[in-house]
Tab-separated table of C-alpha atoms and ligand atoms in Angstrom:
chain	number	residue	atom	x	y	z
A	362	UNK	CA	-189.571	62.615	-143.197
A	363	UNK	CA	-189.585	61.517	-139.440
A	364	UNK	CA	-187.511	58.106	-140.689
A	365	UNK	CA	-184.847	60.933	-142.056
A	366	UNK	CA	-184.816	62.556	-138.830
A	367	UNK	CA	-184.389	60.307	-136.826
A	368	UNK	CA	-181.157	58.887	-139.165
A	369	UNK	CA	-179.717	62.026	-138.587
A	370	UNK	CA	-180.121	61.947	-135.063
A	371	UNK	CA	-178.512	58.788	-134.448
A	372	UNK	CA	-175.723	59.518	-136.639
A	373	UNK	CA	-175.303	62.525	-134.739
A	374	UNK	CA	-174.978	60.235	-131.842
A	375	UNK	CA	-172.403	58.130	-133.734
A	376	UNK	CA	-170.462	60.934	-134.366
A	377	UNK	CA	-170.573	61.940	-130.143
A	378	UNK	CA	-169.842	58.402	-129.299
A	379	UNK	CA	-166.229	57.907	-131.847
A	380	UNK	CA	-164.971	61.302	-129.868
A	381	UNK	CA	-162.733	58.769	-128.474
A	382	UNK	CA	-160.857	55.359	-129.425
A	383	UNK	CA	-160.445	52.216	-127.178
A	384	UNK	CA	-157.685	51.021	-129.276
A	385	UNK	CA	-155.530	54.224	-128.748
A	386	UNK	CA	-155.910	53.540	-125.234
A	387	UNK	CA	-154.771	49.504	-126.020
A	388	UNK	CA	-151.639	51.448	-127.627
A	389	UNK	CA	-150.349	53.450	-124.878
A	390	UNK	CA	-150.448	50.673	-122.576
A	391	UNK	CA	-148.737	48.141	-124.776
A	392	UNK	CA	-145.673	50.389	-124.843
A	393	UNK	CA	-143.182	48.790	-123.252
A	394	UNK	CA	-140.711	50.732	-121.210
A	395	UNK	CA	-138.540	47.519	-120.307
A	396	UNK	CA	-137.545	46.741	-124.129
A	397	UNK	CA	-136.918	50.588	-124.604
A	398	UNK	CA	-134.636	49.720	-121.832
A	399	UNK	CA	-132.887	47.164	-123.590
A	400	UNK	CA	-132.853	48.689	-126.775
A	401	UNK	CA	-131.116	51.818	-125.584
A	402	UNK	CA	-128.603	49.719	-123.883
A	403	UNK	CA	-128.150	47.664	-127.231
A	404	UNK	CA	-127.482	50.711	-128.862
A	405	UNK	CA	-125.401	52.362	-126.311
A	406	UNK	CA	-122.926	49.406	-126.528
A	407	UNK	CA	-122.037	49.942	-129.896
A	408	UNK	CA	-119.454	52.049	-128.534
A	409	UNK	CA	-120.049	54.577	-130.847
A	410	UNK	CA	-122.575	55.018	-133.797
A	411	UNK	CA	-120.791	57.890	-135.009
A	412	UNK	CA	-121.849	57.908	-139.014
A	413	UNK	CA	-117.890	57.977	-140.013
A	414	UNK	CA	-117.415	54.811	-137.575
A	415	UNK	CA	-116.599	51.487	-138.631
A	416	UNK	CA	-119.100	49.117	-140.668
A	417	UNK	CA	-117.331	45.718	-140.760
A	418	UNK	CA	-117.479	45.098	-136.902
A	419	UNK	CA	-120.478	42.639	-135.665
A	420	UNK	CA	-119.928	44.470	-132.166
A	421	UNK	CA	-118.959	48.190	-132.543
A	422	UNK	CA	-119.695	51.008	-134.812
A	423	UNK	CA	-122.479	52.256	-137.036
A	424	UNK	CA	-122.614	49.252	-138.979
A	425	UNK	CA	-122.946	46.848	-136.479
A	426	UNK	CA	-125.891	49.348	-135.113
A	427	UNK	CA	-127.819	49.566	-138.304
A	428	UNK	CA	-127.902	45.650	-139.067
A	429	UNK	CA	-129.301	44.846	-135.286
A	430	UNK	CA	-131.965	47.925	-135.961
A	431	UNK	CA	-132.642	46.343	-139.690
A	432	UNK	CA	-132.422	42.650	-137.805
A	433	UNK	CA	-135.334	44.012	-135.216
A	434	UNK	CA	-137.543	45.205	-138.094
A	435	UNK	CA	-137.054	42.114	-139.925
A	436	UNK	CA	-138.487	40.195	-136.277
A	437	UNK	CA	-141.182	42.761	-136.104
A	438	UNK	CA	-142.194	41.896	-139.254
A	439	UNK	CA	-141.963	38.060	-139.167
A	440	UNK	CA	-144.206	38.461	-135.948
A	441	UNK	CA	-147.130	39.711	-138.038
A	442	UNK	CA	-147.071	38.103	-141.160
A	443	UNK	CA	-144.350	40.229	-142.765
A	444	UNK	CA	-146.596	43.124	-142.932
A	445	UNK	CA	-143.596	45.669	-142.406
A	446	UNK	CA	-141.149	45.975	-145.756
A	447	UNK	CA	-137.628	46.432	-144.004
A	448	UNK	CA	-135.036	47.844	-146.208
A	449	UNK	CA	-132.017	50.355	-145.967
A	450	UNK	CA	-132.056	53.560	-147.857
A	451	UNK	CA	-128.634	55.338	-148.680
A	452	UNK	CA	-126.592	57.680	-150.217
A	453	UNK	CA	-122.958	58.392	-150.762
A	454	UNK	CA	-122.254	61.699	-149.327
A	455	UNK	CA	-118.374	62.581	-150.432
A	456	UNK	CA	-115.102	63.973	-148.243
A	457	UNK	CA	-115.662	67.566	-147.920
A	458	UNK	CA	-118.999	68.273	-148.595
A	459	UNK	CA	-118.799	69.877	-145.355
A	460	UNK	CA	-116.001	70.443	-142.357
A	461	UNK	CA	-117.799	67.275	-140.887
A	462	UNK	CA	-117.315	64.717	-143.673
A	463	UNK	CA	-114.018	63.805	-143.311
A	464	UNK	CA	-113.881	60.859	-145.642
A	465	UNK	CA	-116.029	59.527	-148.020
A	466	UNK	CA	-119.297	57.864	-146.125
A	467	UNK	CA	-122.188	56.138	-147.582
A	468	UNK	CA	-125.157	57.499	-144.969
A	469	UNK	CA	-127.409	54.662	-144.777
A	470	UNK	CA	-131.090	54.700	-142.987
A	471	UNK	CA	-132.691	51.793	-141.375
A	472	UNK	CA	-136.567	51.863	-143.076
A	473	UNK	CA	-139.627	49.604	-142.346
A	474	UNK	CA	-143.454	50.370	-143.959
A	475	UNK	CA	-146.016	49.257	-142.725
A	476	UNK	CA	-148.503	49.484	-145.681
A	477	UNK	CA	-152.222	50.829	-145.436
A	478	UNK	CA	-154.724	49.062	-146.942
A	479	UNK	CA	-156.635	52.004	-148.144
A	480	UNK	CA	-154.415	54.221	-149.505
A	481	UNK	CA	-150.895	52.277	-149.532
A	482	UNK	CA	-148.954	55.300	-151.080
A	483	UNK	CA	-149.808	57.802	-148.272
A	484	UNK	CA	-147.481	57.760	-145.473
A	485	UNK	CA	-147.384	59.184	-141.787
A	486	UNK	CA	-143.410	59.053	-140.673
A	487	UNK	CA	-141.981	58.243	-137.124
A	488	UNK	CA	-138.149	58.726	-137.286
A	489	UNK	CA	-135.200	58.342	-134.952
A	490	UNK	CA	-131.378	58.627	-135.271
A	491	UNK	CA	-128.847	55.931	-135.711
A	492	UNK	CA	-125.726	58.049	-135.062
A	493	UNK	CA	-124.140	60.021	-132.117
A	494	UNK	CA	-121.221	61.845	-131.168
A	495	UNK	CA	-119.144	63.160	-128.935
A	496	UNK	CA	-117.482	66.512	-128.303
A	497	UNK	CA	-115.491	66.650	-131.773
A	498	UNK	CA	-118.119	66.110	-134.279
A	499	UNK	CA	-115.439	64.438	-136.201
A	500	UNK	CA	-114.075	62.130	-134.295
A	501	UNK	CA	-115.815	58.887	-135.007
A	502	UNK	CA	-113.559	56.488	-132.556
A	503	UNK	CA	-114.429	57.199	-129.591
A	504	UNK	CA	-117.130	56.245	-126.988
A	505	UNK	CA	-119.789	57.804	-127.565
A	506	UNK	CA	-123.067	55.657	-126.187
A	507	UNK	CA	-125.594	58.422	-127.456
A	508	UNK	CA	-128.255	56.678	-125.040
A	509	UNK	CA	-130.513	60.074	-124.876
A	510	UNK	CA	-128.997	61.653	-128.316
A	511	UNK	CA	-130.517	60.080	-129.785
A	512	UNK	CA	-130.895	56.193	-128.787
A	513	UNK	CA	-134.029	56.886	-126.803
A	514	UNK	CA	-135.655	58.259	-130.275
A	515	UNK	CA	-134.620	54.853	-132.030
A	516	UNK	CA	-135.759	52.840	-129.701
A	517	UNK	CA	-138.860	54.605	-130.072
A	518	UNK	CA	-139.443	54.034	-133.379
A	519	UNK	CA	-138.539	50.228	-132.786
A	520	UNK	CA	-141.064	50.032	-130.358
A	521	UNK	CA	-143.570	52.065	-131.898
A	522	UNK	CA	-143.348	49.471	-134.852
A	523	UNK	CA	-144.052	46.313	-132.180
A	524	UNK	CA	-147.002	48.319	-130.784
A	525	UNK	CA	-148.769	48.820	-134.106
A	526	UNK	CA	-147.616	46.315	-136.408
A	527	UNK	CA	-150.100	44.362	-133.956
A	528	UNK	CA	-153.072	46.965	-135.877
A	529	UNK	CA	-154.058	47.480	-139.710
A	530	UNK	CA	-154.158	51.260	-140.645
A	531	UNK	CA	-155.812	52.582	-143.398
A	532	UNK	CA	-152.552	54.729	-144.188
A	533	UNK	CA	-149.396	53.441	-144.636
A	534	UNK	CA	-146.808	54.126	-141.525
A	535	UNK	CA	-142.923	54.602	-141.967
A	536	UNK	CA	-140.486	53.590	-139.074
A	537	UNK	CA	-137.352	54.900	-139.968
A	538	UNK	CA	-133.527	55.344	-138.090
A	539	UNK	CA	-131.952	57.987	-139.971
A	540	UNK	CA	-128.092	58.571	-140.048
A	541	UNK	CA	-125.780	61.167	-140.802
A	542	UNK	CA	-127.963	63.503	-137.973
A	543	UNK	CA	-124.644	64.733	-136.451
A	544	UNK	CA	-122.975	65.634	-139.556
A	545	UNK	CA	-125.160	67.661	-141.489
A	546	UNK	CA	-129.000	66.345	-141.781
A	547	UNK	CA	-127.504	63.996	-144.674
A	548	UNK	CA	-130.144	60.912	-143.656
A	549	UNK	CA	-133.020	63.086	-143.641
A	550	UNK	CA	-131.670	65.071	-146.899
A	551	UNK	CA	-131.493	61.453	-148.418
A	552	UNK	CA	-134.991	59.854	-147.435
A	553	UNK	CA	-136.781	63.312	-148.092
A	554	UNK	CA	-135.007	62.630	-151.712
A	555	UNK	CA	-136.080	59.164	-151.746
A	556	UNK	CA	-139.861	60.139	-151.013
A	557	UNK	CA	-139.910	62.878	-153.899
A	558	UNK	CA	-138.815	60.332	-156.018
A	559	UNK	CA	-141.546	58.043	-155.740
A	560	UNK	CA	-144.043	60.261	-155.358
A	561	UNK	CA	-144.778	59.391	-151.892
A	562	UNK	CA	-147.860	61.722	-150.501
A	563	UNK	CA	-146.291	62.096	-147.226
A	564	UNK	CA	-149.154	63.101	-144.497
A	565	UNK	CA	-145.616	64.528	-142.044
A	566	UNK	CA	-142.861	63.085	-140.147
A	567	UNK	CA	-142.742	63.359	-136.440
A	568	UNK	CA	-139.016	63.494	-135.572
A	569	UNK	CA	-138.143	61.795	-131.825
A	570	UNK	CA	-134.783	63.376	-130.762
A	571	UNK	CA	-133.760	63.025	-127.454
A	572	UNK	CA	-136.992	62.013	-125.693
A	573	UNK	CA	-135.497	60.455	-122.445
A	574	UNK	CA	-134.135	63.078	-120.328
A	575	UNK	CA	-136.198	64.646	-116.997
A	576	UNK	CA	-133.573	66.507	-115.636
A	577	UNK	CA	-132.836	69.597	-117.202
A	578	UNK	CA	-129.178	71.081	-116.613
A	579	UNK	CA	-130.915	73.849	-114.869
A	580	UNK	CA	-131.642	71.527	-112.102
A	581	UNK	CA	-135.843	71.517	-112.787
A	582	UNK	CA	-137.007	67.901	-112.579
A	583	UNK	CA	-140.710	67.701	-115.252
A	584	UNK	CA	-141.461	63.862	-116.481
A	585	UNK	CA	-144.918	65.460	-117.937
A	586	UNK	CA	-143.877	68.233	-120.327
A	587	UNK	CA	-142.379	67.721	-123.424
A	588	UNK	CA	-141.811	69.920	-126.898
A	589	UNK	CA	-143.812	69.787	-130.109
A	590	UNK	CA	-141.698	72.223	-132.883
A	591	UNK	CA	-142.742	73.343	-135.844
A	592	UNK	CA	-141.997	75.853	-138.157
A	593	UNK	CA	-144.440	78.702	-139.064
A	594	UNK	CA	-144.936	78.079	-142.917
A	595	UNK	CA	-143.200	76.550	-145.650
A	596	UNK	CA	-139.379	77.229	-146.368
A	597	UNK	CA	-140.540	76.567	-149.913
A	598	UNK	CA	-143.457	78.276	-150.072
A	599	UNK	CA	-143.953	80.475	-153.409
A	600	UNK	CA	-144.445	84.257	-153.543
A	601	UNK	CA	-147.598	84.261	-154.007
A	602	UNK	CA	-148.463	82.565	-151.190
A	603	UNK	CA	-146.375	84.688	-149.040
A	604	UNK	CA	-148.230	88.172	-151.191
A	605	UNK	CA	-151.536	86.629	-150.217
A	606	UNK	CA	-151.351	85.769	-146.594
A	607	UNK	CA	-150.710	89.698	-145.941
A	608	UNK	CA	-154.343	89.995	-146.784
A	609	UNK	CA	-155.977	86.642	-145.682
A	610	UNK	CA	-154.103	85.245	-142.530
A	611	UNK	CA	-152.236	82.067	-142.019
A	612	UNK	CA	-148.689	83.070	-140.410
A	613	UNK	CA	-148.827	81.004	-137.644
A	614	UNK	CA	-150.773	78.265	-139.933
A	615	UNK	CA	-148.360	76.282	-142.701
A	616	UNK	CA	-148.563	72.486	-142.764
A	617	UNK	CA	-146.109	71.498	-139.817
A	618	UNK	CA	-148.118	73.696	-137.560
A	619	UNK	CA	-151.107	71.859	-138.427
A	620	UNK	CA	-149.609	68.600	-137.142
A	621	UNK	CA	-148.756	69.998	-134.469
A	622	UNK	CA	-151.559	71.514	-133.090
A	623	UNK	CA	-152.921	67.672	-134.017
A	624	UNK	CA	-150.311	66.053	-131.721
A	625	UNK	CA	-150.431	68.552	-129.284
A	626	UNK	CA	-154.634	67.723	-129.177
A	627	UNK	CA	-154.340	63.455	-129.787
A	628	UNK	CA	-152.294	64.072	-126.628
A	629	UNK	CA	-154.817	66.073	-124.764
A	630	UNK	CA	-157.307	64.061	-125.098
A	631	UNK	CA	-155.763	60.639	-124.641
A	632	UNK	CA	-152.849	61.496	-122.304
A	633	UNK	CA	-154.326	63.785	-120.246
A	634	UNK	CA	-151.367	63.113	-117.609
A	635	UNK	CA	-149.130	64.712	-119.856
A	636	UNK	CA	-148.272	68.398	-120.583
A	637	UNK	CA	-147.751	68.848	-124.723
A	638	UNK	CA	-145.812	72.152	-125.249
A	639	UNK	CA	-146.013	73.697	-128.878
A	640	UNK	CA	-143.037	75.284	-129.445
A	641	UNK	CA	-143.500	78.289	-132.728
A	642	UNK	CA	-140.079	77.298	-134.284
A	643	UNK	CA	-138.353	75.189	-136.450
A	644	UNK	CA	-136.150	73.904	-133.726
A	645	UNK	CA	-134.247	74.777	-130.793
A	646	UNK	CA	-132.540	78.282	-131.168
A	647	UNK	CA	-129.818	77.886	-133.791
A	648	UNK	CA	-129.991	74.125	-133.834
A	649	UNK	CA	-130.998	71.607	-135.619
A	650	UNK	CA	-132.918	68.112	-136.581
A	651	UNK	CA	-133.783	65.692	-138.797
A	652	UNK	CA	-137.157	67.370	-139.473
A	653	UNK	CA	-135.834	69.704	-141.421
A	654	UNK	CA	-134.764	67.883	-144.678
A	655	UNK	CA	-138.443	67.396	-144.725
A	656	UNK	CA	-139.844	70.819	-144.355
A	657	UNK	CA	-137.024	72.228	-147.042
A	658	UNK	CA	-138.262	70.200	-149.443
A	659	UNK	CA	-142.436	70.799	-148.763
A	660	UNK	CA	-143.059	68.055	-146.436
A	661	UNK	CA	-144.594	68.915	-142.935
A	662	UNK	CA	-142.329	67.504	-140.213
A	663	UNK	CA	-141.919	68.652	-136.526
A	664	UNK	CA	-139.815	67.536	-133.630
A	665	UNK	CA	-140.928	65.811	-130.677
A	666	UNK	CA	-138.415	66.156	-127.928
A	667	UNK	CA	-138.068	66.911	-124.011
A	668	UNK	CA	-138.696	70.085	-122.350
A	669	UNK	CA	-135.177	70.132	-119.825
A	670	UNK	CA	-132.395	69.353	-121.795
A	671	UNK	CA	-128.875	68.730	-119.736
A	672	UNK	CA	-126.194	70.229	-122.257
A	673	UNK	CA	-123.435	68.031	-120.176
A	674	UNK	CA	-124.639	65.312	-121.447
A	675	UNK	CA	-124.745	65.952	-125.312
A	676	UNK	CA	-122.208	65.999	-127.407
A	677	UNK	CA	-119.788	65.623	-124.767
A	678	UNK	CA	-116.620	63.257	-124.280
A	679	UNK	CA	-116.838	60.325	-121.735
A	680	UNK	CA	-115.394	62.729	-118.576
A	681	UNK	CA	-115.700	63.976	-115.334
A	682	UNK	CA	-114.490	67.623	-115.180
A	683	UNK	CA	-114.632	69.845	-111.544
A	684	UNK	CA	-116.811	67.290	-110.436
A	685	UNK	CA	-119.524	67.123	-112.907
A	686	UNK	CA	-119.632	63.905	-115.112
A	687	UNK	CA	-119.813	64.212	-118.756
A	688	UNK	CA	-121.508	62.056	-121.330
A	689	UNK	CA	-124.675	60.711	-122.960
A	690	UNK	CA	-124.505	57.962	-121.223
A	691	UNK	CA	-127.301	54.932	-120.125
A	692	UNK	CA	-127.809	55.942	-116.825
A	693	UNK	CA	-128.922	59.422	-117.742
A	694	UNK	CA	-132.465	58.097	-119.401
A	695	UNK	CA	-135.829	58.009	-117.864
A	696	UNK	CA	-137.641	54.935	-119.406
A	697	UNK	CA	-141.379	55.964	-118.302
A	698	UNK	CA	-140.584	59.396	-119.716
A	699	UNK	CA	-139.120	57.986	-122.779
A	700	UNK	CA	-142.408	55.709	-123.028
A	701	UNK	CA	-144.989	58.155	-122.460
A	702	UNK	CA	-143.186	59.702	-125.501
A	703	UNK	CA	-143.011	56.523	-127.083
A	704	UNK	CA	-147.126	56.324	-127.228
A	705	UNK	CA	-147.181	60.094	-128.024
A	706	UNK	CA	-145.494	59.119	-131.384
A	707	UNK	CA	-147.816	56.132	-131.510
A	708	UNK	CA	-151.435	57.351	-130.401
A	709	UNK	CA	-150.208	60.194	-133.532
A	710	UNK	CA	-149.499	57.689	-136.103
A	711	UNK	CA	-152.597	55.612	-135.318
A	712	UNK	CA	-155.041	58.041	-135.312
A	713	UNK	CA	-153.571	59.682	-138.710
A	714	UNK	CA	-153.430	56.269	-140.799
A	715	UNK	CA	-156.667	55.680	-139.168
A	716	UNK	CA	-158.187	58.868	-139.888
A	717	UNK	CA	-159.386	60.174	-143.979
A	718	UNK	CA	-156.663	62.264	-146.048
A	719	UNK	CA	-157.387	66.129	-145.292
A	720	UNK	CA	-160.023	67.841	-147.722
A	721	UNK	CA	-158.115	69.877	-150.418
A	722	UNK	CA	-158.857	73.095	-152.087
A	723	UNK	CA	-160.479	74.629	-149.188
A	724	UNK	CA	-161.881	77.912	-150.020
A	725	UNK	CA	-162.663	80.630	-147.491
A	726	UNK	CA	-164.948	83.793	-147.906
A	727	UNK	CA	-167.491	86.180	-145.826
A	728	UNK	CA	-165.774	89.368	-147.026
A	729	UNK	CA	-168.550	92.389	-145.692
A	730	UNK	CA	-171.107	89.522	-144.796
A	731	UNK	CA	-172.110	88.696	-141.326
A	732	UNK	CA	-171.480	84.794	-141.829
A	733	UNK	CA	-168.166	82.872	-142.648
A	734	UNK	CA	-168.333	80.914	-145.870
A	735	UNK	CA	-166.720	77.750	-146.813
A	736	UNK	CA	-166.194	75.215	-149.577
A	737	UNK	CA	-163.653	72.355	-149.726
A	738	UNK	CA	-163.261	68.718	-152.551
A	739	UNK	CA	-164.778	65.863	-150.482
A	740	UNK	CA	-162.060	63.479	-149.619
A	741	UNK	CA	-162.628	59.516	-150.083
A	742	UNK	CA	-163.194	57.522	-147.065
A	743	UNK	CA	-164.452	60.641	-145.072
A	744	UNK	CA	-168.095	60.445	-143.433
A	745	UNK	CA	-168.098	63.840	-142.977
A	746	UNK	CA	-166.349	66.966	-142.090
A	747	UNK	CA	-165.789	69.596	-139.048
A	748	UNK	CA	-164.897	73.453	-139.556
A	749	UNK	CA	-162.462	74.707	-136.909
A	750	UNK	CA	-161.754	78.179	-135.921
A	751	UNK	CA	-160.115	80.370	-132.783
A	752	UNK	CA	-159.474	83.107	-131.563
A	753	UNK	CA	-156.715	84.964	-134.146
A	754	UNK	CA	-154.622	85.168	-130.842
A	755	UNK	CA	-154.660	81.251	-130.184
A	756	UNK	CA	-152.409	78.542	-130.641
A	757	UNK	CA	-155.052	75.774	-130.610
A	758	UNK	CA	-158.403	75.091	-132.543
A	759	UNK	CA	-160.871	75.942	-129.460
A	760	UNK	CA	-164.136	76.105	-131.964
A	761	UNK	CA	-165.420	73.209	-133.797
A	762	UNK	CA	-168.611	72.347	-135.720
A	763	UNK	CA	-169.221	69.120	-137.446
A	764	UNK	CA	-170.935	69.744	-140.532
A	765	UNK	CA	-171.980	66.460	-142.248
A	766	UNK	CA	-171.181	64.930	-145.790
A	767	UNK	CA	-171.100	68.013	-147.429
A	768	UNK	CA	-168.851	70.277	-149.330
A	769	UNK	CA	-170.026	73.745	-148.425
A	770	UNK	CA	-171.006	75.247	-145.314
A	771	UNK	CA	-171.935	79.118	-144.215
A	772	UNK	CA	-171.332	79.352	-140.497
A	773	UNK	CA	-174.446	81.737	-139.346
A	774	UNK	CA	-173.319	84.715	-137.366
A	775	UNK	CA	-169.980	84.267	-137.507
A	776	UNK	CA	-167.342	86.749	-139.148
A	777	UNK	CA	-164.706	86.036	-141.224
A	778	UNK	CA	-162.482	88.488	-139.745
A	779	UNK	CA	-162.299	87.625	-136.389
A	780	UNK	CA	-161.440	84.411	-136.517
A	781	UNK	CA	-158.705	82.127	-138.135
A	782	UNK	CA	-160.864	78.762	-140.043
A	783	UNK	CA	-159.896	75.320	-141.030
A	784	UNK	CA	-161.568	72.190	-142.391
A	785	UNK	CA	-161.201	68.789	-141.600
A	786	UNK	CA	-162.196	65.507	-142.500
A	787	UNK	CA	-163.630	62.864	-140.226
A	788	UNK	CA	-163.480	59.249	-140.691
A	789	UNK	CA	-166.176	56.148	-140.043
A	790	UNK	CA	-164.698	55.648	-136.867
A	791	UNK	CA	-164.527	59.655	-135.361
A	792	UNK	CA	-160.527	59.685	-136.544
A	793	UNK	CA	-159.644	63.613	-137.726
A	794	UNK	CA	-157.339	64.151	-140.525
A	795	UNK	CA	-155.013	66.825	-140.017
A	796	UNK	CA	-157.073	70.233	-140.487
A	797	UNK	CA	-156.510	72.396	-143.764
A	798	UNK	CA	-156.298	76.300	-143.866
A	799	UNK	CA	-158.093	77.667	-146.735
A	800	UNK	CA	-155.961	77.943	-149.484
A	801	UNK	CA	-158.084	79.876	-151.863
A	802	UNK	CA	-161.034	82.919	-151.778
A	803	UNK	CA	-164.587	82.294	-152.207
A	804	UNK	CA	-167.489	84.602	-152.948
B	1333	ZN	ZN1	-127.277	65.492	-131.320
């Protein structure tokens, strides 16, 4: 009896001591803000990566931008053994499928997976855009350097890949550049395809667009705060599930706000410098992002993105106009910002392919009892699990109680109406897989 005791008290200890990860901390550091310099200036001087451009020039257009991204991949992955599988993913999208598809275009992404070793077909996603535009969305001549929109989320990816292709993950982790952004979502549409198609269990996509810019057109200057999106629940969600959360809870708590509430807390804990800001939308108002192909289809998927935006400088024709100079051009990105957001994306994709799959088939119930009940399937590879829960009013999962290797667990004193509840699973090393609202009643 007292040998048992004292196990669990030093696994207890264990658990206290994994609250944080050296290695995460390796990872921000080894972001390098000098070859996201160089990278954005690479793809700057394609001239323009509109996704109508030209594909048979070695020095300008979209084709000459997606080989050098595939040909950085392909040096990534000779630098660690070829463990990244570098391929392009595309899709012929035809002349009029909308007012922006002006000709016929074959929309090709840039993709490079690094496999797990423990579960190779689940996948945590880091995406970025290939393509960029100017003030016509149609015109795909010209110059249109795209450094901040969306360059800055490319080269984040790139480097993202150089950072942890130097790490073996449990999970398997996707760098991708998707095209076709500025013309309708087509890249996004296309991989999300892909992924259905073979059956990849996709853990969420954290979209980078536009992660370089400090100086909001409003004039405020803010290299710490930055914007996590996500949408409420599922745009595919069924009718039942939409009946049933009426009476049980869960509008503020589909899939994509679960990763974001786990960004928004890798970052509080490991960045402390910097100020996460969960954002309870899809997207900007009326806008979009390559996200979204994701969450359309079931997928969670949010966008990571910076908190000023300066509208003269998207979208906009090389110009200067009453004095004010026009254009998404080099000079306009911050590289420490547009690291810091680098290892946001990377500290995220570690600590998910590090961490257990989520438990499924979580069952809630405490209905007229004085104690919250809850039940869940044990997950493989987890060494036990933690029940969340807040305040109904709050965005963030305040309460926590790790519970051990079990698959039940009444929380004393505790009732089930006051409170929103979530399980999740915790791996050898302390890693948290993305916390599960309960999806089904227990008595
Ligand atoms: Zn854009």
């Amino acid at each position: 009896m007292k040998k048992i005791i004292l196990g669990l008290a030093l696994f207890g200890f264990t658990i206290n001591q994994a609250q944080t990860d050296p290695k995460l901390y390796d990872i921000i550091d080894a972001v390098s803000e000098e070859r996201l310099r160089n990278d954005v200036k690479t793809l700057a001087d394609f001239g323009t990566r509109h996704t109508l451009s030209d594909t048979l020039s070695d020095t300008r257009g979209i084709g000459a931008a997606r080989r050098w991204i595939k040909s950085e991949f392909d040096k990534i992955s000779k630098d660690c053994g070829d463990c990244l599988e570098v391929f392009y993913q595309q899709d012929l999208v035809e002349k009029g499928r909308n007012q922006r598809i002006v000709k016929d275009v074959m929309v090709v992404n840039v993709v490079a997976i690094q496999r797990g070793t423990k579960y190779p077909n689940r996948f945590i996603i880091m995406s970025g855009d290939i393509d960029s535009r100017v003030s016509d969305p149609t015109d795909f001549t010209s110059d249109s350097p795209g450094a901040n929109d969306n360059a800055s989320g490319m080269a984040g990816a790139i480097e993202a890949a150089r950072v942890l292709s130097k790490y073996k993950f449990d999970s398997s982790i996707i760098y991708v550049g998707l095209s076709g952004e500025e013309q309708g979502l087509f890249g996004g549409q296309g991989l999300a395809k892909y992924a259905q198609d073979n059956n990849w269990d996709i853990v969420g996509i954290l979209n980078n667009d536009m992660i370089g810019n400090i100086k909001g057109v409003d004039g405020v200057i803010d290299n710490r705060t930055f914007r996590i999106f996500s949408e409420p629940v599922p745009a595919n969600e069924s009718e039942r599930a939409r009946r049933a959360r009426r009476f049980y809870g869960g509008e503020v708590d589909g899939i994509s706000r679960q990763l974001a509430r786990y960004v928004h807390k890798t970052v509080k804990t490991y960045m402390p410098e910097m100020n996460p800001m969960m954002v309870y939308r899809l997207d900007r108002f009326g806008r979009g992002g390559h996200h979204r192909p994701f969450n359309d289809v079931g997928f969670a998927g949010i966008r990571i993105m910076e908190a000023h935006e300066n509208y003269t400088q998207q979208h906009q024709d090389i110009r200067t106009e009453d004095g004010i100079d026009y254009g998404d051009t080099f000079e306009h990105v911050n590289f420490p910002y547009c690291k810091k957001l680098t290892a946001v994306n990377a500290i995220n994709l570690a600590s998910i392919a590090s961490a257990p799959p989520a438990p499924k088939n979580v069952g809630i119930g405490g209905i007229v009892q004085p104690s919250a009940k809850f039940s869940w399937d044990k997950v493989d590879g987890a060494v036990g699990y933690k029940i969340y829960w807040r305040d109904t009013t709050s965005p963030t999962w305040d309460n926590s109680r790790y519970v051990g290797d079990v698959s039940e667990y009444t929380l004393d004193g505790i009732v089930v109406d006051n409170f929103f509840f979530g399980v999740a699973a915790v791996g050898k090393d302390g890693h948290e897989s993305l916390v599960t609202f309960p999806n089904k009643i227990i008595r």
